[in-house]
Amino acid sequence: MPADDRVLIDYRTSDDAGVYRLDGKRALVQTVDFFTPIVDDPFAYGQIAAANALSDVYAMGGRPLTALAIAGFPTEADRSILRAIFAGGVEKLQEAGVVLLGGHTVQDTEIKFGYAVTGEVDPDAVWSNAGARPGDVLFLTKALGTGAIATALKFNRAPAQAVEAAVQSMLALNKQACDALLSLPRGAVRACTDISGFGLVGHASEIASASGCSLHIRTADVPLLPGAVDLVQGNTPGGGRTNAAYFGPQVSFAGRLDPAVVQLMSDPQTSGGLLAAVADAWAPAAAQAFREAGVRHWIVGRAIPTAVSLLVFD
């Protein structure tokens, strides 16, 4: 592919979105994401699809501006359900201050819905996967377990409390978390990603590989959604098994670990939280900024100076 010096970030570092420089002060952030229904309520499904698509822009330190809907529907689909899906998505876009410009629909055997999102970012202050440095503190802003709980929901095996917790987590925008981190001085946030389909194992491994250092994550400090531990072993989605197999060679496990918790480290998330590597000196300020913004957050580990792509859990 021909080189273009206006492309600041593309597919090569497995980042959440692409970044294209417009001029010295502005760059575009672009991403696309869509998926099949993850909850029973069509309105909530639309909301979650929007929150999930927007998350990639927040993970780059950007501000989403516009969205284009992408949808596939069977010809016999109930039109009231389709209207509810679109309405839910629009409401979440409005919450984020994002304008819906239009979109495209196709006939499909199964419902699929999501958005292509365009945002803007300061080209000299983009958060990528590649900036973590030894000593950085790792913050996570949402609990894990949406994949296992959503799978259990499909088979009517999920307790109502677990479903409600997962839905509320997926509905929450990462806007406030992004704004809290943006309030820190430039350079305080070294790397950032959102936890989505590759799970915590996959996305943390991508940061480690792109940054040339390792991430040491302590499982006891990783937040889990209510009911996730009890559900994961009988409701591990296919993506969870794929993540464990693909990223497993890059991961070193140590200590007495609960097998269910280990599985949740690979659980694919929908509309997951941000995983941010913050310079050690600015970690207290980051925690304070999260508190002032009302964002739940957990310190789950640190970046360490060992072999590239080694992710250690204990």
mmCIF file of C-alpha atoms in Angstrom:
data_model
loop_
_atom_site.group_PDB
_atom_site.id
_atom_site.type_symbol
_atom_site.label_atom_id
_atom_site.label_comp_id
_atom_site.label_asym_id
_atom_site.label_seq_id
_atom_site.Cartn_x
_atom_site.Cartn_y
_atom_site.Cartn_z
ATOM 1 C CA MET A 1 0.000 0.000 0.000
ATOM 2 C CA PRO A 2 1.452 3.443 -0.931
ATOM 3 C CA ALA A 3 2.757 5.498 1.998
ATOM 4 C CA ASP A 4 0.904 8.695 2.840
ATOM 5 C CA ASP A 5 2.358 10.910 5.560
ATOM 6 C CA ARG A 6 -1.130 12.195 6.368
ATOM 7 C CA VAL A 7 -2.017 8.767 7.773
ATOM 8 C CA LEU A 8 -1.033 8.893 11.432
ATOM 9 C CA ILE A 9 -2.527 5.558 12.516
ATOM 10 C CA ASP A 10 -3.819 2.682 10.412
ATOM 11 C CA TYR A 11 -4.358 -1.068 10.724
ATOM 12 C CA ARG A 12 -0.713 -1.928 11.413
ATOM 13 C CA THR A 13 -0.782 -1.283 15.178
ATOM 14 C CA SER A 14 -4.228 -2.896 15.684
ATOM 15 C CA ASP A 15 -5.580 0.384 17.029
ATOM 16 C CA ASP A 16 -9.264 1.045 17.576
ATOM 17 C CA ALA A 17 -9.614 3.578 14.760
ATOM 18 C CA GLY A 18 -7.690 5.130 11.915
ATOM 19 C CA VAL A 19 -6.349 8.678 12.170
ATOM 20 C CA TYR A 20 -5.814 10.958 9.158
ATOM 21 C CA ARG A 21 -4.189 14.387 9.490
ATOM 22 C CA LEU A 22 -6.071 17.293 7.917
ATOM 23 C CA ASP A 23 -3.679 20.046 8.982
ATOM 24 C CA GLY A 24 -1.427 21.004 11.882
ATOM 25 C CA LYS A 25 -4.268 21.192 14.382
ATOM 26 C CA ARG A 26 -6.894 18.705 13.171
ATOM 27 C CA ALA A 27 -7.056 15.058 12.303
ATOM 28 C CA LEU A 28 -9.954 12.760 11.467
ATOM 29 C CA VAL A 29 -10.659 9.640 13.519
ATOM 30 C CA GLN A 30 -12.645 6.991 11.645
ATOM 31 C CA THR A 31 -14.077 3.645 12.714
ATOM 32 C CA VAL A 32 -16.921 1.230 11.944
ATOM 33 C CA ASP A 33 -18.600 -1.422 14.084
ATOM 34 C CA PHE A 34 -21.794 -3.480 13.880
ATOM 35 C CA PHE A 35 -23.041 -6.781 15.296
ATOM 36 C CA THR A 36 -26.062 -9.033 15.767
ATOM 37 C CA PRO A 37 -28.520 -8.470 18.679
ATOM 38 C CA ILE A 38 -26.948 -8.963 22.086
ATOM 39 C CA VAL A 39 -30.028 -8.226 24.225
ATOM 40 C CA ASP A 40 -33.754 -8.880 23.838
ATOM 41 C CA ASP A 41 -34.887 -5.231 23.955
ATOM 42 C CA PRO A 42 -34.494 -3.719 20.432
ATOM 43 C CA PHE A 43 -34.271 -0.151 21.742
ATOM 44 C CA ALA A 44 -31.463 -1.126 24.132
ATOM 45 C CA TYR A 45 -29.752 -3.038 21.318
ATOM 46 C CA GLY A 46 -29.684 0.127 19.226
ATOM 47 C CA GLN A 47 -28.310 2.124 22.144
ATOM 48 C CA ILE A 48 -25.576 -0.415 22.818
ATOM 49 C CA ALA A 49 -24.612 -0.566 19.137
ATOM 50 C CA ALA A 50 -24.150 3.205 19.126
ATOM 51 C CA ALA A 51 -22.201 3.302 22.396
ATOM 52 C CA ASN A 52 -19.973 0.501 21.123
ATOM 53 C CA ALA A 53 -19.182 2.240 17.819
ATOM 54 C CA LEU A 54 -18.488 5.581 19.481
ATOM 55 C CA SER A 55 -16.119 3.957 21.950
ATOM 56 C CA ASP A 56 -13.373 3.532 19.363
ATOM 57 C CA VAL A 57 -13.134 7.296 18.883
ATOM 58 C CA TYR A 58 -12.995 7.935 22.633
ATOM 59 C CA ALA A 59 -10.228 5.335 22.917
ATOM 60 C CA MET A 60 -8.084 7.454 20.594
ATOM 61 C CA GLY A 61 -8.649 10.598 22.673
ATOM 62 C CA GLY A 62 -10.988 11.960 20.022
ATOM 63 C CA ARG A 63 -14.393 13.610 19.864
ATOM 64 C CA PRO A 64 -16.991 11.832 17.682
ATOM 65 C CA LEU A 65 -18.818 14.169 15.304
ATOM 66 C CA THR A 66 -20.929 12.255 12.797
ATOM 67 C CA ALA A 67 -22.273 8.752 12.233
ATOM 68 C CA LEU A 68 -23.649 6.654 9.374
ATOM 69 C CA ALA A 69 -25.936 3.745 10.243
ATOM 70 C CA ILE A 70 -25.151 0.284 8.853
ATOM 71 C CA ALA A 71 -27.915 -2.332 9.026
ATOM 72 C CA GLY A 72 -28.901 -5.697 7.655
ATOM 73 C CA PHE A 73 -32.421 -7.074 8.085
ATOM 74 C CA PRO A 74 -34.447 -10.067 6.893
ATOM 75 C CA THR A 75 -37.260 -9.059 4.545
ATOM 76 C CA GLU A 76 -39.836 -10.453 6.985
ATOM 77 C CA ALA A 77 -38.482 -8.543 9.999
ATOM 78 C CA ASP A 78 -41.078 -6.743 12.129
ATOM 79 C CA ARG A 79 -40.872 -3.056 11.178
ATOM 80 C CA SER A 80 -41.713 -1.936 14.711
ATOM 81 C CA ILE A 81 -38.620 -3.765 15.964
ATOM 82 C CA LEU A 82 -36.477 -2.087 13.316
ATOM 83 C CA ARG A 83 -37.840 1.342 14.255
ATOM 84 C CA ALA A 84 -37.036 0.676 17.908
ATOM 85 C CA ILE A 85 -33.447 -0.316 17.057
ATOM 86 C CA PHE A 86 -32.875 2.854 15.050
ATOM 87 C CA ALA A 87 -34.558 4.990 17.722
ATOM 88 C CA GLY A 88 -32.308 3.568 20.418
ATOM 89 C CA GLY A 89 -29.239 4.289 18.347
ATOM 90 C CA VAL A 90 -30.293 7.852 17.635
ATOM 91 C CA GLU A 91 -30.946 8.536 21.316
ATOM 92 C CA LYS A 92 -27.441 7.391 22.253
ATOM 93 C CA LEU A 93 -25.889 9.438 19.442
ATOM 94 C CA GLN A 94 -27.747 12.496 20.700
ATOM 95 C CA GLU A 95 -26.477 11.844 24.230
ATOM 96 C CA ALA A 96 -22.955 11.920 22.805
ATOM 97 C CA GLY A 97 -23.602 15.061 20.745
ATOM 98 C CA VAL A 98 -23.109 13.143 17.494
ATOM 99 C CA VAL A 99 -25.030 13.913 14.292
ATOM 100 C CA LEU A 100 -26.553 11.074 12.243
ATOM 101 C CA LEU A 101 -25.962 11.869 8.570
ATOM 102 C CA GLY A 102 -27.613 8.833 6.995
ATOM 103 C CA GLY A 103 -26.654 5.235 6.388
ATOM 104 C CA HIS A 104 -27.139 2.106 4.349
ATOM 105 C CA THR A 105 -29.259 -1.023 4.767
ATOM 106 C CA VAL A 106 -29.171 -4.409 3.038
ATOM 107 C CA GLN A 107 -31.243 -7.561 3.172
ATOM 108 C CA ASP A 108 -29.690 -10.221 5.375
ATOM 109 C CA THR A 109 -30.707 -13.480 7.013
ATOM 110 C CA GLU A 110 -30.084 -12.038 10.480
ATOM 111 C CA ILE A 111 -30.422 -8.591 11.988
ATOM 112 C CA LYS A 112 -27.154 -6.653 12.161
ATOM 113 C CA PHE A 113 -26.773 -3.041 13.222
ATOM 114 C CA GLY A 114 -24.072 -0.499 13.952
ATOM 115 C CA TYR A 115 -22.383 2.679 12.788
ATOM 116 C CA ALA A 116 -19.455 4.132 10.904
ATOM 117 C CA VAL A 117 -18.267 7.059 13.030
ATOM 118 C CA THR A 118 -16.093 10.046 12.168
ATOM 119 C CA GLY A 119 -14.496 12.201 14.838
ATOM 120 C CA GLU A 120 -11.688 14.663 15.295
ATOM 121 C CA VAL A 121 -8.536 14.698 17.402
ATOM 122 C CA ASP A 122 -5.466 16.833 17.905
ATOM 123 C CA PRO A 123 -2.885 15.157 15.632
ATOM 124 C CA ASP A 124 -0.168 15.725 18.224
ATOM 125 C CA ALA A 125 -2.170 14.222 21.077
ATOM 126 C CA VAL A 126 -3.554 10.966 19.702
ATOM 127 C CA TRP A 127 -3.723 8.003 22.066
ATOM 128 C CA SER A 128 -2.610 4.806 20.393
ATOM 129 C CA ASN A 129 -1.678 1.255 21.353
ATOM 130 C CA ALA A 130 1.994 1.984 20.889
ATOM 131 C CA GLY A 131 2.842 4.438 23.648
ATOM 132 C CA ALA A 132 2.961 2.446 26.904
ATOM 133 C CA ARG A 133 6.244 2.595 28.830
ATOM 134 C CA PRO A 134 7.580 0.586 31.794
ATOM 135 C CA GLY A 135 6.198 1.955 35.047
ATOM 136 C CA ASP A 136 2.916 3.180 33.545
ATOM 137 C CA VAL A 137 -0.174 2.488 35.631
ATOM 138 C CA LEU A 138 -3.048 0.608 33.964
ATOM 139 C CA PHE A 139 -6.580 1.905 34.542
ATOM 140 C CA LEU A 140 -9.726 0.012 33.495
ATOM 141 C CA THR A 141 -13.106 1.768 33.497
ATOM 142 C CA LYS A 142 -15.666 -1.042 33.124
ATOM 143 C CA ALA A 143 -16.085 -4.504 34.608
ATOM 144 C CA LEU A 144 -15.732 -7.615 32.442
ATOM 145 C CA GLY A 145 -18.266 -10.303 31.640
ATOM 146 C CA THR A 146 -20.698 -9.013 29.021
ATOM 147 C CA GLY A 147 -19.855 -11.829 26.587
ATOM 148 C CA ALA A 148 -20.598 -14.651 29.005
ATOM 149 C CA ILE A 149 -23.744 -12.972 30.322
ATOM 150 C CA ALA A 150 -25.086 -12.245 26.827
ATOM 151 C CA THR A 151 -24.464 -15.868 25.829
ATOM 152 C CA ALA A 152 -26.305 -17.078 28.924
ATOM 153 C CA LEU A 153 -29.173 -14.719 28.100
ATOM 154 C CA LYS A 154 -29.601 -16.360 24.668
ATOM 155 C CA PHE A 155 -30.287 -19.679 26.384
ATOM 156 C CA ASN A 156 -32.364 -18.250 29.254
ATOM 157 C CA ARG A 157 -29.642 -19.106 31.765
ATOM 158 C CA ALA A 158 -28.808 -15.592 32.953
ATOM 159 C CA PRO A 159 -30.212 -14.228 36.250
ATOM 160 C CA ALA A 160 -32.025 -10.916 35.895
ATOM 161 C CA GLN A 161 -29.496 -9.154 38.136
ATOM 162 C CA ALA A 162 -26.593 -10.221 35.914
ATOM 163 C CA VAL A 163 -28.415 -9.147 32.738
ATOM 164 C CA GLU A 164 -29.319 -5.753 34.190
ATOM 165 C CA ALA A 165 -25.730 -5.108 35.294
ATOM 166 C CA ALA A 166 -24.376 -6.078 31.885
ATOM 167 C CA VAL A 167 -26.910 -3.936 30.011
ATOM 168 C CA GLN A 168 -26.231 -0.872 32.148
ATOM 169 C CA SER A 169 -22.507 -1.298 31.607
ATOM 170 C CA MET A 170 -22.907 -1.600 27.826
ATOM 171 C CA LEU A 171 -25.238 1.413 27.669
ATOM 172 C CA ALA A 172 -22.698 3.691 29.348
ATOM 173 C CA LEU A 173 -20.700 5.895 26.993
ATOM 174 C CA ASN A 174 -16.936 6.132 27.418
ATOM 175 C CA LYS A 175 -17.246 9.886 26.885
ATOM 176 C CA GLN A 176 -16.866 10.798 30.546
ATOM 177 C CA ALA A 177 -13.860 8.503 30.956
ATOM 178 C CA CYS A 178 -12.257 10.027 27.863
ATOM 179 C CA ASP A 179 -12.935 13.574 29.069
ATOM 180 C CA ALA A 180 -11.411 12.762 32.465
ATOM 181 C CA LEU A 181 -8.215 11.522 30.827
ATOM 182 C CA LEU A 182 -8.145 14.498 28.448
ATOM 183 C CA SER A 183 -8.116 16.810 31.477
ATOM 184 C CA LEU A 184 -4.607 15.557 32.289
ATOM 185 C CA PRO A 185 -1.536 17.262 30.804
ATOM 186 C CA ARG A 186 -0.531 16.166 27.315
ATOM 187 C CA GLY A 187 1.629 13.059 27.526
ATOM 188 C CA ALA A 188 0.153 11.799 30.789
ATOM 189 C CA VAL A 189 -1.889 9.192 28.904
ATOM 190 C CA ARG A 190 0.688 7.034 27.163
ATOM 191 C CA ALA A 191 -1.600 4.464 25.501
ATOM 192 C CA CYS A 192 -5.293 3.663 25.421
ATOM 193 C CA THR A 193 -7.723 1.150 23.961
ATOM 194 C CA ASP A 194 -11.273 0.047 24.605
ATOM 195 C CA ILE A 195 -11.956 -3.536 25.641
ATOM 196 C CA SER A 196 -14.119 -5.120 22.970
ATOM 197 C CA GLY A 197 -14.121 -8.319 20.926
ATOM 198 C CA PHE A 198 -10.607 -9.509 21.794
ATOM 199 C CA GLY A 199 -11.258 -9.290 25.538
ATOM 200 C CA LEU A 200 -8.838 -7.916 28.121
ATOM 201 C CA VAL A 201 -6.185 -10.502 27.155
ATOM 202 C CA GLY A 202 -6.279 -9.564 23.498
ATOM 203 C CA HIS A 203 -6.392 -5.801 23.769
ATOM 204 C CA ALA A 204 -3.751 -5.688 26.504
ATOM 205 C CA SER A 205 -1.535 -7.947 24.386
ATOM 206 C CA GLU A 206 -1.927 -5.544 21.467
ATOM 207 C CA ILE A 207 -0.751 -2.633 23.647
ATOM 208 C CA ALA A 208 2.203 -4.687 24.880
ATOM 209 C CA SER A 209 3.209 -5.731 21.367
ATOM 210 C CA ALA A 210 2.847 -2.273 19.825
ATOM 211 C CA SER A 211 4.619 -0.583 22.748
ATOM 212 C CA GLY A 212 7.540 -3.010 23.042
ATOM 213 C CA CYS A 213 6.973 -3.730 26.711
ATOM 214 C CA SER A 214 4.870 -6.085 28.830
ATOM 215 C CA LEU A 215 1.758 -5.556 30.891
ATOM 216 C CA HIS A 216 1.474 -7.122 34.341
ATOM 217 C CA ILE A 217 -2.188 -7.454 35.314
ATOM 218 C CA ARG A 218 -3.289 -8.755 38.696
ATOM 219 C CA THR A 219 -6.515 -10.726 38.366
ATOM 220 C CA ALA A 220 -7.607 -9.877 41.913
ATOM 221 C CA ASP A 221 -7.804 -6.226 40.855
ATOM 222 C CA VAL A 222 -9.797 -6.803 37.660
ATOM 223 C CA PRO A 223 -13.503 -5.880 38.098
ATOM 224 C CA LEU A 224 -16.089 -8.488 37.091
ATOM 225 C CA LEU A 225 -19.799 -8.021 36.497
ATOM 226 C CA PRO A 226 -22.187 -9.667 38.992
ATOM 227 C CA GLY A 227 -22.834 -13.260 37.999
ATOM 228 C CA ALA A 228 -20.048 -13.426 35.406
ATOM 229 C CA VAL A 229 -17.857 -15.879 37.332
ATOM 230 C CA ASP A 230 -20.758 -18.288 37.854
ATOM 231 C CA LEU A 231 -21.854 -18.103 34.216
ATOM 232 C CA VAL A 232 -18.662 -18.100 32.168
ATOM 233 C CA GLN A 233 -17.728 -21.785 32.268
ATOM 234 C CA GLY A 234 -21.071 -22.895 30.859
ATOM 235 C CA ASN A 235 -21.562 -19.879 28.610
ATOM 236 C CA THR A 236 -18.205 -19.028 27.088
ATOM 237 C CA PRO A 237 -18.904 -17.500 23.659
ATOM 238 C CA GLY A 238 -16.985 -18.722 20.643
ATOM 239 C CA GLY A 239 -14.965 -15.530 20.629
ATOM 240 C CA GLY A 240 -13.772 -16.238 24.147
ATOM 241 C CA ARG A 241 -12.329 -19.586 23.090
ATOM 242 C CA THR A 242 -10.778 -18.038 19.982
ATOM 243 C CA ASN A 243 -9.196 -15.240 22.023
ATOM 244 C CA ALA A 244 -7.698 -17.680 24.515
ATOM 245 C CA ALA A 245 -6.250 -19.832 21.728
ATOM 246 C CA TYR A 246 -4.892 -16.953 19.637
ATOM 247 C CA PHE A 247 -3.418 -14.781 22.385
ATOM 248 C CA GLY A 248 -2.526 -17.624 24.756
ATOM 249 C CA PRO A 249 1.049 -18.030 23.462
ATOM 250 C CA GLN A 250 1.715 -14.385 24.394
ATOM 251 C CA VAL A 251 0.449 -14.785 27.960
ATOM 252 C CA SER A 252 2.242 -16.099 31.025
ATOM 253 C CA PHE A 253 -0.020 -17.156 33.899
ATOM 254 C CA ALA A 254 1.374 -17.314 37.428
ATOM 255 C CA GLY A 255 0.006 -18.049 40.893
ATOM 256 C CA ARG A 256 -3.170 -19.796 41.979
ATOM 257 C CA LEU A 257 -5.747 -18.593 39.504
ATOM 258 C CA ASP A 258 -9.469 -19.291 39.392
ATOM 259 C CA PRO A 259 -10.112 -20.944 35.990
ATOM 260 C CA ALA A 260 -13.371 -18.990 35.642
ATOM 261 C CA VAL A 261 -11.569 -15.696 36.173
ATOM 262 C CA VAL A 262 -8.906 -16.693 33.638
ATOM 263 C CA GLN A 263 -11.686 -17.390 31.123
ATOM 264 C CA LEU A 264 -13.161 -13.955 31.756
ATOM 265 C CA MET A 265 -9.841 -12.358 30.850
ATOM 266 C CA SER A 266 -10.533 -13.571 27.276
ATOM 267 C CA ASP A 267 -14.273 -12.859 27.336
ATOM 268 C CA PRO A 268 -15.226 -10.733 24.301
ATOM 269 C CA GLN A 269 -16.803 -7.506 25.453
ATOM 270 C CA THR A 270 -19.400 -5.304 23.805
ATOM 271 C CA SER A 271 -19.153 -1.601 24.638
ATOM 272 C CA GLY A 272 -16.418 -2.336 27.165
ATOM 273 C CA GLY A 273 -14.422 0.173 29.141
ATOM 274 C CA LEU A 274 -11.183 1.990 28.408
ATOM 275 C CA LEU A 275 -7.826 0.456 29.300
ATOM 276 C CA ALA A 276 -5.395 3.343 29.704
ATOM 277 C CA ALA A 277 -1.689 3.338 30.449
ATOM 278 C CA VAL A 278 -1.004 6.491 32.455
ATOM 279 C CA ALA A 279 2.442 7.789 33.397
ATOM 280 C CA ASP A 280 3.131 6.869 37.022
ATOM 281 C CA ALA A 281 3.532 10.498 38.122
ATOM 282 C CA TRP A 282 0.042 11.313 36.818
ATOM 283 C CA ALA A 283 -1.791 8.251 38.129
ATOM 284 C CA PRO A 284 -3.135 10.021 41.263
ATOM 285 C CA ALA A 285 -4.409 12.884 39.111
ATOM 286 C CA ALA A 286 -6.054 10.411 36.732
ATOM 287 C CA ALA A 287 -7.835 8.705 39.623
ATOM 288 C CA GLN A 288 -9.009 12.089 40.899
ATOM 289 C CA ALA A 289 -10.236 13.107 37.441
ATOM 290 C CA PHE A 290 -12.233 9.867 37.176
ATOM 291 C CA ARG A 291 -13.779 10.449 40.600
ATOM 292 C CA GLU A 292 -14.751 14.025 39.747
ATOM 293 C CA ALA A 293 -16.345 12.814 36.504
ATOM 294 C CA GLY A 294 -18.270 10.073 38.307
ATOM 295 C CA VAL A 295 -16.462 7.339 36.365
ATOM 296 C CA ARG A 296 -15.838 4.008 38.054
ATOM 297 C CA HIS A 297 -12.237 2.940 37.607
ATOM 298 C CA TRP A 298 -9.807 0.310 38.761
ATOM 299 C CA ILE A 299 -6.010 0.123 38.762
ATOM 300 C CA VAL A 300 -5.410 -3.357 37.343
ATOM 301 C CA GLY A 301 -1.654 -3.442 36.820
ATOM 302 C CA ARG A 302 1.432 -1.832 35.353
ATOM 303 C CA ALA A 303 3.621 -1.846 32.289
ATOM 304 C CA ILE A 304 6.893 -3.656 32.972
ATOM 305 C CA PRO A 305 10.236 -3.841 31.079
ATOM 306 C CA THR A 306 10.260 -7.500 30.027
ATOM 307 C CA ALA A 307 9.777 -9.473 26.815
ATOM 308 C CA VAL A 308 7.522 -7.925 24.185
ATOM 309 C CA SER A 309 3.895 -9.141 24.212
ATOM 310 C CA LEU A 310 4.248 -11.022 27.517
ATOM 311 C CA LEU A 311 1.123 -10.488 29.579
ATOM 312 C CA VAL A 312 1.377 -11.764 33.155
ATOM 313 C CA PHE A 313 -1.525 -12.540 35.495
ATOM 314 C CA ASP A 314 -1.278 -13.426 39.191
#
